[in-house]
Tab-separated table of C-alpha atoms in Angstrom:
chain	number	residue	atom	x	y	z
A	213	MET	CA	-8.149	0.586	7.414
A	214	THR	CA	-5.777	2.193	4.836
A	215	LEU	CA	-2.731	1.191	3.516
A	216	ASP	CA	-0.611	4.139	5.251
A	217	GLU	CA	-1.921	2.779	8.698
A	218	LEU	CA	-0.201	-0.681	8.022
A	219	PRO	CA	2.629	-1.175	10.691
A	220	ARG	CA	6.158	-1.960	9.431
A	221	ARG	CA	6.541	-5.419	8.232
A	222	GLY	CA	2.787	-5.834	8.312
A	223	CYS	CA	1.089	-7.797	5.380
A	224	ALA	CA	-2.484	-6.944	4.262
A	225	VAL	CA	-4.871	-7.445	1.232
A	226	VAL	CA	-5.956	-4.472	-0.750
A	227	THR	CA	-9.775	-4.426	-0.802
A	228	SER	CA	-10.542	-1.193	-2.750
A	229	LEU	CA	-8.830	1.900	-4.357
A	230	GLU	CA	-10.284	5.513	-3.710
A	231	ALA	CA	-8.206	6.919	-6.204
A	232	THR	CA	-9.401	8.129	-9.717
A	233	GLY	CA	-8.150	9.132	-13.243
A	234	ALA	CA	-4.263	8.975	-13.703
A	235	GLU	CA	-3.459	8.382	-9.885
A	236	ARG	CA	-5.690	5.355	-10.034
A	237	ARG	CA	-4.158	3.919	-13.238
A	238	ARG	CA	-0.563	4.398	-11.955
A	239	LEU	CA	-1.590	2.203	-8.829
A	240	MET	CA	-3.012	-0.299	-11.111
A	241	ASP	CA	0.320	-0.443	-13.344
A	242	LEU	CA	2.058	-0.993	-10.289
A	243	GLY	CA	-0.071	-3.915	-9.126
A	244	VAL	CA	-1.825	-2.468	-6.544
A	245	LEU	CA	-5.211	-4.113	-7.280
A	246	PRO	CA	-7.953	-5.409	-5.208
A	247	GLY	CA	-7.099	-8.901	-3.810
A	248	VAL	CA	-3.322	-8.294	-4.006
A	249	GLU	CA	-1.204	-9.086	-1.048
A	250	VAL	CA	0.823	-6.067	0.271
A	251	ARG	CA	3.862	-5.817	2.585
A	252	SER	CA	5.248	-2.879	4.280
A	253	GLU	CA	9.112	-2.793	4.001
A	254	THR	CA	10.843	0.246	5.296
A	255	ARG	CA	9.948	3.853	5.560
A	256	SER	CA	12.008	7.022	4.910
A	257	PRO	CA	13.092	8.854	8.134
A	258	LEU	CA	10.419	11.103	8.053
A	259	ARG	CA	7.655	8.156	7.575
A	260	ASP	CA	7.000	9.489	4.061
A	261	PRO	CA	7.311	7.716	1.433
A	262	THR	CA	6.943	4.040	2.502
A	263	ALA	CA	8.141	1.142	0.398
A	264	TYR	CA	5.811	-1.689	0.064
A	265	ARG	CA	6.367	-5.063	-1.634
A	266	VAL	CA	3.580	-5.833	-4.236
A	267	ARG	CA	3.552	-9.158	-6.471
A	268	GLY	CA	7.491	-9.448	-5.636
A	269	THR	CA	8.348	-5.727	-6.750
A	270	LEU	CA	9.257	-3.105	-4.247
A	271	ILE	CA	7.470	0.430	-4.931
A	272	ALA	CA	7.299	3.517	-2.767
A	273	LEU	CA	4.231	5.380	-2.121
A	274	ARG	CA	3.580	8.825	-0.451
A	275	ARG	CA	1.051	8.789	2.559
A	276	SER	CA	-1.390	10.718	0.544
A	277	GLN	CA	-1.153	8.002	-1.744
A	278	ALA	CA	-1.554	4.941	0.510
A	279	ARG	CA	-4.111	6.814	2.332
A	280	GLY	CA	-6.517	6.218	-0.760
A	281	ILE	CA	-5.824	2.187	-0.623
A	282	HIS	CA	-8.181	0.340	1.515
A	283	ILE	CA	-6.917	-2.893	3.155
A	284	VAL	CA	-7.415	-5.723	5.541
A	285	LEU	CA	-4.925	-7.329	7.661
A	286	GLN	CA	-3.734	-10.627	6.314
A	287	ASP	CA	-4.657	-12.153	9.863
A	288	GLU	CA	-8.066	-10.649	9.717
A	289	ARG	CA	-9.240	-12.211	6.268
């Protein structure tokens, strides 16, 4: 499952990142790392971007970015 599939108010744990280069570095700088809990907070009216809470900080990611972040739902761990 990827982050873009996480339902609103859903909670999951990051398992891996597909991004490479500068995009991977940006995600890591934002705290999106394997083992980190991510919660979907809100979506824009057209569902892109979506706001996620990561380590207490609210970040916005476009669907294309979220599609490269693999997760497991919190209850499935």
